[in-house]
Structures are given as structure tokens and as C-alpha cells.
Coordinates of C-alpha atoms in Angstrom, one line a residue:
X1 CA 23.6 -171.0 121.8
X2 CA 24.8 -170.1 125.3
X3 CA 26.6 -172.7 127.3
X4 CA 24.6 -174.8 129.8
X5 CA 25.7 -176.5 133.0
X6 CA 25.8 -179.8 131.1
X7 CA 27.9 -178.7 128.1
X8 CA 30.0 -175.8 129.4
X9 CA 33.8 -176.1 128.7
X10 CA 36.0 -176.4 131.7
X11 CA 37.4 -172.9 131.3
X12 CA 34.1 -171.3 132.1
X13 CA 34.8 -172.2 135.7
X14 CA 38.5 -171.5 135.6
X15 CA 40.8 -168.7 136.6
X16 CA 44.1 -168.0 134.8
X17 CA 47.2 -166.6 136.5
X18 CA 49.7 -164.8 134.4
X19 CA 53.4 -165.1 135.2
X20 CA 55.9 -162.6 133.8
X21 CA 59.0 -164.7 134.4
X22 CA 61.5 -161.9 134.5
X23 CA 59.8 -160.4 137.5
X24 CA 58.3 -163.4 139.3
X25 CA 61.1 -165.1 141.3
X26 CA 64.9 -165.3 140.8
X27 CA 66.5 -168.6 141.9
X28 CA 70.2 -167.9 141.1
X29 CA 70.8 -164.3 142.3
X30 CA 71.4 -162.7 138.8
X31 CA 68.5 -160.3 139.3
X32 CA 66.3 -161.8 136.6
X33 CA 63.4 -164.1 137.4
X34 CA 63.6 -167.7 136.0
X35 CA 61.9 -171.0 135.6
X36 CA 63.4 -172.5 138.7
X37 CA 62.1 -169.5 140.7
X38 CA 58.6 -170.3 139.4
X39 CA 58.9 -173.9 140.4
X40 CA 59.9 -172.9 143.9
X41 CA 56.8 -170.8 144.3
X42 CA 54.1 -173.1 142.9
X43 CA 52.6 -173.7 146.4
X44 CA 51.6 -170.0 146.3
X45 CA 49.5 -170.7 143.2
X46 CA 48.1 -173.9 144.6
X47 CA 47.0 -172.0 147.8
X48 CA 45.4 -169.4 145.6
X49 CA 43.4 -172.1 143.7
X50 CA 44.1 -171.0 140.1
X51 CA 43.5 -173.5 137.3
X52 CA 45.8 -172.2 134.6
X53 CA 49.2 -170.5 134.4
X54 CA 49.8 -168.3 131.4
X55 CA 53.6 -168.0 131.0
X56 CA 54.8 -164.9 129.3
X57 CA 57.6 -165.6 126.7
X58 CA 60.6 -167.7 127.9
X59 CA 61.9 -168.5 124.4
X60 CA 65.4 -167.7 123.3
X61 CA 65.5 -163.9 122.6
X62 CA 67.8 -160.9 122.5
X63 CA 65.3 -159.4 125.0
X64 CA 64.8 -156.1 123.1
X65 CA 61.1 -156.2 124.2
X66 CA 61.6 -158.5 127.2
X67 CA 61.1 -161.7 125.3
X68 CA 58.4 -160.7 122.9
X69 CA 61.1 -160.7 120.3
X70 CA 61.8 -164.4 119.7
X71 CA 64.9 -165.7 118.0
X72 CA 64.1 -169.5 118.6
X73 CA 60.6 -170.7 119.2
X74 CA 61.8 -174.1 120.3
X75 CA 64.4 -173.3 123.0
X76 CA 64.4 -171.5 126.3
X77 CA 66.4 -168.3 126.8
X78 CA 69.4 -168.9 129.1
X79 CA 68.3 -166.1 131.3
X80 CA 65.3 -168.1 132.3
X81 CA 66.9 -171.6 132.3
X82 CA 66.7 -174.6 130.1
X83 CA 64.2 -176.8 128.2
X84 CA 64.7 -179.3 131.0
X85 CA 63.6 -176.7 133.5
X86 CA 60.5 -176.0 131.5
X87 CA 59.7 -179.7 131.3
X88 CA 60.0 -179.9 135.0
X89 CA 57.7 -176.9 135.4
X90 CA 55.1 -178.4 133.1
X91 CA 55.2 -181.6 135.1
X92 CA 55.1 -179.8 138.5
X93 CA 52.0 -177.7 137.6
X94 CA 50.2 -180.7 136.2
X95 CA 50.9 -182.6 139.5
X96 CA 49.0 -179.7 141.2
X97 CA 46.1 -179.9 138.8
X98 CA 47.1 -176.7 137.1
X99 CA 47.4 -176.3 133.3
X100 CA 50.2 -174.3 131.6
X101 CA 49.6 -172.0 128.6
X102 CA 52.4 -170.6 126.6
X103 CA 52.6 -167.1 125.1
X104 CA 52.5 -167.4 121.3
X105 CA 54.2 -164.5 119.5
X106 CA 53.8 -165.0 115.8
X107 CA 52.8 -161.6 114.3
X108 CA 56.6 -161.0 114.4
X109 CA 59.9 -162.6 115.3
X110 CA 63.2 -161.1 116.4
X111 CA 65.4 -159.7 113.7
X112 CA 67.9 -162.3 115.0
X113 CA 65.7 -165.3 114.2
X114 CA 67.3 -167.5 111.5
X115 CA 64.2 -166.9 109.3
X116 CA 64.8 -163.2 109.2
X117 CA 68.6 -163.5 109.0
X118 CA 68.0 -165.5 105.8
X119 CA 65.2 -163.2 104.6
X120 CA 67.4 -160.1 104.8
X121 CA 70.5 -161.8 103.3
X122 CA 69.3 -161.2 99.7
X123 CA 66.3 -160.3 97.6
X124 CA 66.4 -163.8 96.0
X125 CA 66.6 -165.8 99.3
X126 CA 63.9 -168.4 99.6
X127 CA 62.8 -166.8 102.9
X128 CA 62.6 -163.3 101.5
X129 CA 58.8 -163.5 101.3
X130 CA 58.5 -164.7 104.9
X131 CA 58.5 -161.0 105.9
X132 CA 57.1 -157.8 104.5
X133 CA 59.7 -156.3 102.2
X134 CA 59.0 -153.3 100.0
X135 CA 61.0 -150.8 97.9
X136 CA 61.0 -147.1 98.6
X137 CA 58.2 -145.0 97.2
X138 CA 58.5 -144.3 93.5
X139 CA 61.1 -141.6 92.7
X140 CA 62.5 -141.6 96.2
X141 CA 65.7 -143.0 97.7
X142 CA 66.0 -145.5 100.5
X143 CA 66.2 -143.7 103.9
X144 CA 64.9 -140.4 102.5
X145 CA 62.2 -138.9 104.7
X146 CA 58.8 -139.9 103.4
X147 CA 60.2 -142.7 101.2
X148 CA 58.8 -145.4 103.5
X149 CA 56.3 -147.8 101.7
X150 CA 53.5 -146.5 104.0
X151 CA 53.3 -143.7 106.6
X152 CA 52.3 -146.2 109.3
X153 CA 53.2 -145.3 112.9
X154 CA 54.8 -148.0 115.0
X155 CA 53.3 -149.0 118.4
X156 CA 56.7 -148.1 119.9
X157 CA 56.9 -144.6 118.4
X158 CA 58.3 -143.5 115.1
X159 CA 57.7 -145.2 111.7
X160 CA 57.0 -148.9 111.1
X161 CA 59.4 -149.4 108.2
X162 CA 63.1 -149.9 108.6
X163 CA 65.5 -149.3 105.7
X164 CA 67.9 -152.2 104.9
X165 CA 70.9 -150.8 102.8
X166 CA 72.1 -154.3 101.9
X167 CA 69.1 -155.1 99.8
X168 CA 67.8 -151.6 99.1
X169 CA 64.3 -152.2 100.6
X170 CA 62.4 -151.6 103.8
X171 CA 60.9 -154.2 106.2
X172 CA 57.7 -153.8 108.2
X173 CA 57.8 -153.7 112.0
X174 CA 54.6 -152.7 113.7
X175 CA 56.5 -152.8 117.0
X176 CA 60.3 -152.5 117.7
X177 CA 62.7 -152.2 114.8
X178 CA 64.0 -155.6 116.1
X179 CA 60.6 -157.2 115.7
X180 CA 60.0 -157.7 111.9
X181 CA 56.4 -158.7 111.0
X182 CA 55.9 -162.2 109.5
X183 CA 54.1 -162.4 106.2
X184 CA 51.2 -164.7 106.9
X185 CA 50.2 -164.5 103.3
X186 CA 53.0 -167.0 102.6
X187 CA 51.7 -170.6 103.3
X188 CA 55.2 -171.7 104.3
X189 CA 55.2 -169.3 107.2
X190 CA 51.9 -170.6 108.4
X191 CA 52.9 -174.2 108.2
X192 CA 56.2 -173.4 110.1
X193 CA 54.2 -171.8 112.8
X194 CA 51.7 -174.6 113.1
X195 CA 54.5 -177.2 113.3
X196 CA 56.0 -175.3 116.1
X197 CA 52.7 -175.1 118.0
X198 CA 52.2 -178.9 117.6
X199 CA 55.7 -179.4 119.0
X200 CA 54.8 -177.5 122.1
X201 CA 51.4 -179.3 122.6
X202 CA 53.2 -182.6 122.2
X203 CA 55.6 -181.5 124.9
X204 CA 52.8 -181.1 127.3
X205 CA 51.6 -177.5 127.2
X206 CA 47.9 -176.9 127.4
X207 CA 47.3 -174.1 124.9
X208 CA 48.4 -170.7 123.9
X209 CA 47.8 -167.0 124.7
X210 CA 48.2 -165.5 121.2
X211 CA 50.0 -162.2 121.2
X212 CA 48.4 -159.5 119.0
X213 CA 46.9 -162.3 116.9
X214 CA 44.4 -160.1 115.2
X215 CA 47.2 -158.2 113.4
X216 CA 48.6 -161.1 111.4
X217 CA 46.5 -160.3 108.3
X218 CA 47.4 -157.1 106.5
X219 CA 45.8 -155.4 103.6
X220 CA 48.3 -156.4 100.9
X221 CA 47.8 -153.1 99.0
X222 CA 49.4 -151.4 102.0
X223 CA 47.4 -148.1 102.0
X224 CA 48.6 -145.1 103.9
X225 CA 46.9 -144.2 107.1
X226 CA 45.3 -141.0 108.2
X227 CA 47.9 -138.6 109.7
X228 CA 46.9 -137.8 113.3
X229 CA 50.0 -136.1 114.6
X230 CA 53.3 -135.2 113.0
X231 CA 54.3 -137.2 109.9
X232 CA 53.0 -140.6 110.8
X233 CA 49.7 -142.1 109.9
X234 CA 47.3 -144.6 111.7
X235 CA 47.7 -147.8 109.8
X236 CA 45.5 -149.8 112.1
X237 CA 42.5 -150.0 109.8
X238 CA 44.7 -151.8 107.3
X239 CA 46.0 -154.5 109.7
X240 CA 43.6 -154.8 112.6
X241 CA 41.2 -157.7 112.1
X242 CA 42.6 -157.9 108.6
X243 CA 41.0 -159.5 105.5
X244 CA 42.2 -163.1 106.0
X245 CA 42.6 -163.3 109.8
X246 CA 39.6 -165.5 110.4
X247 CA 40.7 -167.8 107.6
X248 CA 44.1 -168.1 109.1
X249 CA 42.8 -168.8 112.6
X250 CA 40.4 -171.5 111.3
X251 CA 43.2 -173.1 109.4
X252 CA 45.3 -172.9 112.6
X253 CA 42.6 -174.7 114.5
X254 CA 42.3 -177.5 111.9
X255 CA 46.1 -177.9 111.7
X256 CA 47.0 -177.7 115.4
X257 CA 44.1 -178.2 117.8
X258 CA 41.4 -180.3 116.0
X259 CA 41.2 -183.9 117.1
X260 CA 43.4 -183.6 120.1
X261 CA 42.1 -185.5 123.2
X262 CA 43.1 -182.8 125.6
X263 CA 41.5 -179.9 127.6
X264 CA 43.2 -177.0 125.9
X265 CA 42.8 -173.2 126.1
X266 CA 43.3 -170.7 123.3
X267 CA 42.9 -167.0 124.0
X268 CA 43.7 -164.2 121.5
X269 CA 45.1 -160.8 122.4
X270 CA 43.1 -158.6 120.0
X271 CA 43.9 -154.8 120.3
X272 CA 41.3 -152.7 118.7
X273 CA 38.8 -155.5 118.4
X274 CA 35.1 -154.7 118.1
X275 CA 32.3 -156.6 119.7
X276 CA 31.2 -157.9 116.2
X277 CA 34.6 -159.1 115.4
X278 CA 35.0 -160.7 118.9
X279 CA 31.8 -162.7 118.2
X280 CA 33.5 -164.1 115.1
X281 CA 36.7 -165.0 116.9
X282 CA 35.0 -166.7 119.8
X283 CA 31.8 -168.3 118.5
X284 CA 32.5 -172.1 119.1
X285 CA 30.8 -173.0 115.9
X286 CA 33.5 -171.2 113.9
X287 CA 36.4 -173.0 115.6
X288 CA 38.9 -170.1 115.9
X289 CA 39.8 -169.3 119.6
X290 CA 38.0 -169.9 122.9
X291 CA 38.1 -166.2 124.0
X292 CA 39.8 -162.9 123.3
X293 CA 41.2 -160.0 125.2
X294 CA 39.4 -156.8 124.3
X295 CA 40.9 -153.4 125.2
X296 CA 38.0 -151.0 125.5
X297 CA 37.9 -150.8 129.3
X298 CA 41.6 -150.2 129.6
X299 CA 41.4 -147.3 127.2
X300 CA 38.7 -145.4 129.1
X301 CA 41.2 -143.4 131.1
X302 CA 43.3 -142.4 128.1
X303 CA 43.2 -138.7 127.3
X304 CA 43.4 -136.9 123.9
X305 CA 47.2 -137.5 123.9
X306 CA 46.9 -141.3 124.4
X307 CA 47.7 -143.6 127.2
X308 CA 50.4 -141.3 128.7
X309 CA 47.9 -138.5 128.9
X310 CA 45.5 -140.1 131.5
X311 CA 42.2 -138.8 132.7
X312 CA 40.0 -140.0 135.6
X313 CA 37.8 -143.0 134.9
X314 CA 34.1 -142.4 134.8
X315 CA 32.3 -145.3 136.3
X316 CA 29.4 -144.9 133.9
X317 CA 31.8 -145.4 131.0
X318 CA 33.1 -148.6 132.6
X319 CA 29.5 -149.9 133.0
X320 CA 28.6 -149.1 129.4
X321 CA 31.7 -151.0 128.1
X322 CA 31.4 -154.0 130.4
X323 CA 27.6 -154.2 130.1
X324 CA 27.8 -154.1 126.2
X325 CA 30.4 -156.9 126.2
X326 CA 28.4 -159.0 128.7
X327 CA 25.3 -158.7 126.6
X328 CA 27.0 -159.0 123.2
X329 CA 28.7 -162.3 124.1
X330 CA 25.7 -163.7 126.1
X331 CA 24.5 -166.2 123.4
X332 CA 27.7 -167.0 121.6
X333 CA 31.4 -166.5 122.4
X334 CA 33.0 -165.8 125.7
X335 CA 34.6 -162.9 127.6
X336 CA 38.1 -162.7 129.1
X337 CA 38.0 -160.7 132.3
X338 CA 41.1 -158.7 133.4
X339 CA 42.3 -155.6 135.1
X340 CA 46.1 -156.1 135.1
X341 CA 48.7 -157.7 132.8
X342 CA 52.3 -157.1 131.9
X343 CA 51.2 -154.2 129.6
X344 CA 48.8 -152.4 132.1
X345 CA 49.5 -150.5 135.3
X346 CA 48.3 -151.8 138.6
X347 CA 44.6 -151.6 139.0
X348 CA 44.6 -150.6 142.7
X349 CA 46.6 -147.5 141.7
X350 CA 44.8 -146.9 138.4
X351 CA 41.1 -147.3 139.3
X352 CA 41.3 -147.8 143.1
X353 CA 42.9 -146.1 146.0
X354 CA 46.4 -147.3 146.8
X355 CA 46.6 -145.1 149.9
X356 CA 44.1 -145.2 152.7
X357 CA 41.9 -147.8 151.1
X358 CA 44.4 -150.0 149.2
X359 CA 43.2 -153.3 150.7
X360 CA 39.5 -152.4 150.5
X361 CA 39.7 -151.0 146.9
X362 CA 41.8 -154.0 145.7
X363 CA 39.1 -156.4 147.1
X364 CA 36.2 -154.3 145.7
X365 CA 37.7 -154.2 142.2
X366 CA 38.4 -157.9 142.3
X367 CA 34.8 -158.6 143.3
X368 CA 33.4 -156.4 140.6
X369 CA 35.5 -158.1 137.9
X370 CA 35.3 -161.7 138.9
X371 CA 31.5 -161.8 139.3
X372 CA 31.0 -161.0 135.6
X373 CA 30.5 -163.7 133.1
X374 CA 33.8 -164.8 131.6
X375 CA 37.1 -166.3 132.5
X376 CA 39.1 -164.1 135.0
X377 CA 42.8 -163.5 134.6
X378 CA 44.9 -162.6 137.6
X379 CA 48.3 -161.0 136.9
X380 CA 51.1 -161.8 139.3
X381 CA 51.0 -159.6 142.4
X382 CA 47.4 -158.5 141.7
X383 CA 46.3 -161.0 144.4
X384 CA 48.6 -159.2 146.9
X385 CA 47.2 -155.7 146.1
X386 CA 50.6 -154.6 144.6
X387 CA 50.6 -151.0 143.5
X388 CA 52.3 -148.9 140.8
X389 CA 56.0 -148.3 141.2
X390 CA 55.7 -144.5 141.7
X391 CA 59.1 -143.9 140.0
X392 CA 60.1 -140.3 139.9
X393 CA 63.2 -140.4 137.6
X394 CA 63.5 -141.3 133.9
X395 CA 66.5 -143.5 134.6
X396 CA 64.4 -145.8 136.7
X397 CA 62.4 -147.0 133.7
X398 CA 63.4 -150.0 131.5
X399 CA 60.4 -150.5 129.2
X400 CA 61.1 -149.8 125.5
X401 CA 57.6 -148.3 125.0
X402 CA 58.1 -145.8 127.8
X403 CA 61.7 -144.9 126.8
X404 CA 60.8 -144.4 123.1
X405 CA 57.7 -142.3 124.1
X406 CA 59.8 -139.9 126.1
X407 CA 62.4 -139.6 123.2
X408 CA 59.7 -138.9 120.6
X409 CA 57.7 -136.5 122.9
X410 CA 60.9 -134.5 123.6
X411 CA 61.8 -134.4 119.9
X412 CA 58.4 -133.2 118.9
X413 CA 58.0 -130.9 121.9
X414 CA 54.7 -132.5 122.9
X415 CA 55.2 -132.4 126.7
X416 CA 57.4 -131.1 129.5
X417 CA 59.6 -133.5 131.4
X418 CA 57.3 -133.0 134.4
X419 CA 54.3 -134.0 132.3
X420 CA 56.2 -137.0 130.9
X421 CA 57.2 -138.3 134.3
X422 CA 53.6 -137.9 135.5
X423 CA 52.3 -139.9 132.5
X424 CA 54.9 -142.7 133.0
X425 CA 54.2 -142.9 136.7
X426 CA 50.6 -143.5 135.9
X427 CA 50.7 -145.7 132.8
X428 CA 54.1 -147.1 132.1
X429 CA 54.3 -150.9 131.6
X430 CA 57.1 -151.0 134.2
X431 CA 54.4 -150.4 136.9
X432 CA 53.3 -154.0 136.3
X433 CA 56.9 -155.3 136.0
X434 CA 58.4 -154.5 139.3
X435 CA 59.4 -157.8 141.1
X436 CA 56.8 -159.8 142.9
X437 CA 56.9 -158.9 146.6
X438 CA 57.4 -162.2 148.4
X439 CA 58.4 -161.0 151.9
X440 CA 59.5 -157.9 153.8
X441 CA 63.2 -158.8 153.5
X442 CA 65.9 -157.4 151.2
X443 CA 64.7 -157.1 147.5
X444 CA 61.3 -158.4 148.7
X445 CA 62.6 -162.0 148.6
X446 CA 62.7 -161.8 144.8
X447 CA 66.4 -162.1 144.4
X448 CA 69.6 -162.2 146.5
X449 CA 71.3 -160.0 143.8
X450 CA 70.4 -156.7 142.2
X451 CA 67.0 -156.8 140.5
X452 CA 66.7 -155.9 136.8
X453 CA 64.0 -153.4 137.8
X454 CA 63.8 -151.8 141.2
X455 CA 61.6 -153.4 143.9
X456 CA 58.7 -151.3 145.1
X457 CA 59.7 -150.0 148.6
X458 CA 56.2 -150.7 149.9
X459 CA 57.1 -154.5 149.9
X460 CA 57.8 -154.1 153.6
X461 CA 54.1 -153.8 154.2
X462 CA 52.7 -155.5 151.0
X463 CA 54.1 -159.0 150.4
X464 CA 52.9 -162.5 150.0
X465 CA 54.1 -163.7 153.4
X466 CA 52.0 -161.1 155.2
X467 CA 49.0 -161.5 152.9
X468 CA 48.8 -165.3 153.3
X469 CA 49.1 -165.0 157.1
X470 CA 46.1 -162.6 157.3
X471 CA 42.7 -164.2 156.7
X472 CA 41.2 -160.8 155.8
X473 CA 43.9 -160.0 153.2
X474 CA 43.6 -159.3 149.5
X475 CA 45.1 -162.7 148.8
X476 CA 42.4 -164.6 150.7
X477 CA 39.7 -162.6 149.0
X478 CA 41.0 -163.6 145.6
X479 CA 41.2 -167.2 146.9
X480 CA 37.5 -167.0 147.9
X481 CA 36.5 -165.4 144.5
X482 CA 38.2 -168.2 142.6
X483 CA 36.6 -170.9 144.8
X484 CA 33.2 -169.3 144.3
X485 CA 33.5 -169.6 140.5
X486 CA 34.5 -173.3 140.9
X487 CA 31.6 -174.1 143.2
X488 CA 28.7 -171.9 142.0
X489 CA 27.2 -172.5 138.5
X490 CA 25.5 -169.1 138.6
X491 CA 28.8 -167.3 138.9
X492 CA 30.3 -169.3 136.0
X493 CA 27.3 -169.3 133.6
X494 CA 24.5 -167.1 134.9
X495 CA 22.9 -164.4 132.8
X496 CA 24.1 -160.8 133.4
X497 CA 21.9 -157.7 134.0
X498 CA 23.3 -154.2 134.8
X499 CA 21.6 -152.2 137.5
X500 CA 22.0 -148.4 138.2
X501 CA 23.7 -147.7 134.9
X502 CA 23.8 -143.9 135.5
X503 CA 25.3 -144.1 139.0
X504 CA 28.8 -142.8 139.2
X505 CA 29.6 -144.3 142.6
X506 CA 27.9 -147.7 142.8
X507 CA 28.4 -150.6 140.4
X508 CA 25.6 -153.1 140.7
X509 CA 24.4 -156.1 138.6
X510 CA 22.7 -159.4 138.9
X511 CA 23.6 -162.9 137.7
X512 CA 20.8 -165.5 137.3
X513 CA 20.6 -169.1 136.4
X514 CA 17.3 -170.9 136.4
X515 CA 15.6 -170.0 139.8
X516 CA 18.9 -168.9 141.4
X517 CA 19.9 -165.2 141.5
X518 CA 22.9 -163.3 142.8
X519 CA 23.2 -159.6 143.4
X520 CA 26.6 -157.9 143.2
X521 CA 26.9 -154.4 144.7
X522 CA 30.2 -152.5 144.8
X523 CA 30.9 -149.0 146.2
X524 CA 33.6 -147.7 143.9
X525 CA 34.5 -144.7 146.1
X526 CA 35.9 -143.6 149.4
X527 CA 32.6 -142.4 150.8
X528 CA 29.7 -144.2 152.5
X529 CA 26.7 -144.8 150.2
X530 CA 23.1 -145.8 150.8
X531 CA 21.9 -147.9 147.9
X532 CA 18.3 -148.1 146.7
X533 CA 17.7 -150.7 144.0
X534 CA 14.0 -150.2 143.9
X535 CA 12.1 -152.9 142.1
X536 CA 15.2 -154.3 140.5
X537 CA 16.0 -156.2 143.7
X538 CA 13.2 -156.2 146.3
X539 CA 14.2 -156.1 149.9
X540 CA 13.5 -159.0 152.3
X541 CA 13.3 -158.1 156.0
X542 CA 15.0 -154.8 155.2
X543 CA 18.0 -156.4 153.5
X544 CA 19.1 -157.8 150.1
X545 CA 19.3 -161.4 151.1
X546 CA 21.9 -164.0 152.1
X547 CA 25.5 -162.7 152.0
X548 CA 27.6 -165.1 149.9
X549 CA 30.8 -163.0 149.9
X550 CA 31.8 -159.6 151.2
X551 CA 34.9 -157.4 151.5
X552 CA 34.2 -156.0 155.0
X553 CA 33.5 -157.5 158.4
X554 CA 29.8 -158.2 159.2
X555 CA 30.2 -156.1 162.4
X556 CA 28.8 -152.7 161.8
X557 CA 27.1 -153.7 158.5
X558 CA 23.9 -151.9 157.6
X559 CA 21.6 -153.8 155.3
X560 CA 21.6 -151.4 152.3
X561 CA 24.5 -149.0 153.2
X562 CA 27.9 -149.7 151.7
X563 CA 31.1 -148.5 153.5
X564 CA 34.0 -147.0 151.5
X565 CA 35.1 -149.5 148.8
X566 CA 32.7 -152.2 150.1
X567 CA 31.5 -155.0 147.9
X568 CA 28.9 -157.6 148.6
X569 CA 27.7 -160.7 146.7
X570 CA 24.2 -161.6 147.9
X571 CA 21.8 -164.5 147.1
X572 CA 18.1 -164.0 146.8
X573 CA 16.1 -165.8 149.5

């Protein structure tokens, strides 16, 4: 059954703010963001009004994939600070009424984690079966092309099996070669993970964002995947939403979360998840996770060559995707709402206009997203209208995915350097990872040293100090959207109905709860547009009703005409 005002969990009214610590704020001048830098900027989060901070990994790590390769789950990497710093951060956010959610990365560890060091030390080691080890294909030698146990392609280019000469077998790594996959079939692995999670909850954290959690269960027969390009196959049907994933998550819930007297949040990152599977993950009666991240809408601008071969977004495609997920999770389950995160380019550059209409399009896209039913996620800098980096040289990039994509594409002759640079400028994860722009000063106030990734030069105009001083800024619009979800039950829980599904310029929908109804109308273009909703929303005195929130000044407003990138939220009267 759908949530009601009386029984809805706290997170239906909440907004989550993601911090990517490496790029948030550097307190000691070494060019890398850290925990003390976060503590020093908590007033920014309080002013914005967010309810939860999701902290990307700060665990001890060799930093092959910027902390998503963990070598110690129960310690803080020295580049970010100490456990004492983290305890201070937890206490400081709690004092401000904000919860803290940790990033849980348990599909894989670092190859430097003691578990894997033991696992690769010998075929008879007690932890050998904690990871996926397999011999070469029958009749073939270790390291011989095609001898890999499967033909699966890695998310970070190349194959997903690494030969280990010391023991004569391969280990599985769906991501970097330094990120071996844990074998969740082994109950000892699962119990070790659950013990670690309980340790963090006992320390005061308020839940987990679970990295690629729907990949933890693999088909143990390890079939080959269909070859789509070159020699590598698509193994995703054999490890996405795998055969035991729901069993594992239900066990996790029983072992870690059940019976705790706390307001916790669990969200699963689930690449490739279908709506039917998402219902299983998020139906409260099944006790798995509270919500999941789906990826359909952030794949709509991928071309035939993948994410680095972008194409323009068709608004009707976005409506079809969002509308289907809103309807599909209306009676059970819950949506996560997001544009940006550490893996996605900046939305104002991607789907908006980061030139003439940067401010307007940032506010319009925020309104469009936040008025849907679900829990909104704001990625650091999104509330400032930060843009893509617009790097124009390969040596400016740091992201392992981008670097390996360029190397593979050059080797296979898939694209020219000009095409590769264009793809990276549009879609590289580094677009989201440039330092947060705090002020117009040197290095945007992020560091007194040399930043690990170059600061966007537009920080002189786009920065937190300027945004917070301007009541008409992107920051204050986000603040109003967050407050509206807190205050208005219809925004948090109301039913959703899409309007104008075939319109390529205007995105319109209603939210209704009991006798209350809201209309959301967004002009997703740089041109003026007259909007006729017909019988879907009758006019009253020539207009749509009482304006609840808008992106543009009332001066010059016409009742049913939207200016470029204008959004309005209107209440029926």
C-alpha cells in the first residue's frame, strides 16, 4: 500500500546531499578535500536545509578508484583525516539535525585489503573462496588470449579477469584490476560485511548508500556474455540482479538493521535495474532497502557507442522514463530522484544551458526533479549551478574510467582524438569532481595549495559566497524546494499524473493528495512558450491558480506563457 501522511517514513520528506570528500573542501592545503574541510562548511548545509549527508568513501584506500577500492573498512584514509575527525563530523551533523549516511562498497574490495592479500597467497588459504578464483579455460594457458574464465568486459574497459601467476588462476574484477569482487556465496564473507556494518551503526552513522549492490550475486556457472564489440562480451545478464541478491539483502536487513531503535536510511545503487526488480528491492514488506538508484534517465543521451558517444536528450524520452517509474512505484516502493552525482556530468551542462540561461535552466531542472514523488538527492555544487569542467586536453583528466576508455578506444581505432576529447568533455566523471567553488578567490576557496583536479575557471562568477548573497540565486531556489517538501504533504506523498506527454518543450504534471492539487509546468527550452493544458487543468480567471514557487520574477509574468527555462508550481484554487 502507498504511504499515507500518518505512516510515511521520515525520508519521504527528506532531501539528501552527497559529499565527494576529495573535492569538497581542503583544510590543510595538500590539494585534497578532507573531513575537517567538511566540518568547516557545515553551516552551508544547514542554510540549504538538507536532512541527510551521504559521504562518499573515506575509508583507508590506495585510491585507485578514488576510494571505491577499500583496503580497511574500519579506518579512515590519512588523506581525509582520522577516525576521531569522522566521529567529530558525525557529532557535528547530528547537532544540526542532519543525518550521516556512509558509502558501503561491498561488491569488491581493494586488492590491498588483508582479505584479498590472504586470498591470493595460496590456493589452500582459508580466504581463497572469499573472492572469485577460476583456472584458465580447458586446454589453455594462464595469460593466453581467450583463456579467461569468461569473456566478460570490465566496466573500466578491457576484460574482467586478471591472471595471477603465483597461483595459476584468474580473479574476477568487474571494475578496476585493483578491485577484486567478493564472493557473496561464501557465508563467512557475508557475516564479515554485516559485522562491519553493525560497527558503523554503533558508531553513530545513520545508514548506508550501497554501491552497485545489485551486482553482488553472480550466476555461479559463469556463462560467457554476448560479444558486442571486439573480443569482450556483455556479462551483465549473469551478475545484474543475480539469482540470490534478494536473499542476501533480506539477510542483511535481519542481521544489521532489524530491531534497531533509530531512523536509518538504506539506498541501493542498482545499475541496469528494471522497474519490476526495483519493486522487489523497495517494497517495505520485503525488508530489503528503502529505495534504489535507477539509471534509465541518465542513459537517455547515450549514443550507439555508449556514454562517451552522447546524443541530445529528447524530452519525450525523459517523460516516458520518469512517468513509468512514478507510476510503477506508486503503490509500493519508493523513488530516488537525482540528476547529478560523482559519476554523472553536471546537469546544467548536460540537459540545461550553461551559457546564457545557466541560472534559469539550473532552477528549472531542479524544480522539475524535486516536485516528483521520491527522495531528492543533491550533489555538491549542484545547488550552486556548477557546470562541466570543459577540459580540452587529455592530461587534465584524472578519472580511471575516462583514462582507460581513451586507451582502449585508441588501441581499437574506435575514435579520433578530437572525438574522444568531445566525449570526455561531455560525459567524463571528472566533470562532477572539480572542486566545490566556495568563493571567487584563488582555487575557489577550496584549497591554499594545488588542487588534485583543476578548479573550474568560472568560479569567479559561480561560487557559494555569491550564491548565498543573492536571494534569486540557484542556491536559494534549492533551499525553497527543500523547504517545500518539508512543509507540503502533497509534494512528499501526492499522486503523480503526467500531462502533455508528447510535448518536446514543456514538461508538465500534477501532484494530488486528497482535495489538494499542485500543477508543475516547466519550459525546458530557451524559447518562450504558450501552454494550453486543456481540460487537464482548467483555468481560473485566465490563470492556473495560486503560485507556490517559481523560477522567475512575477513582473512581466503572463498567466499561461512561460519564459525561457521558466518553471512554476501552482496550487489549484
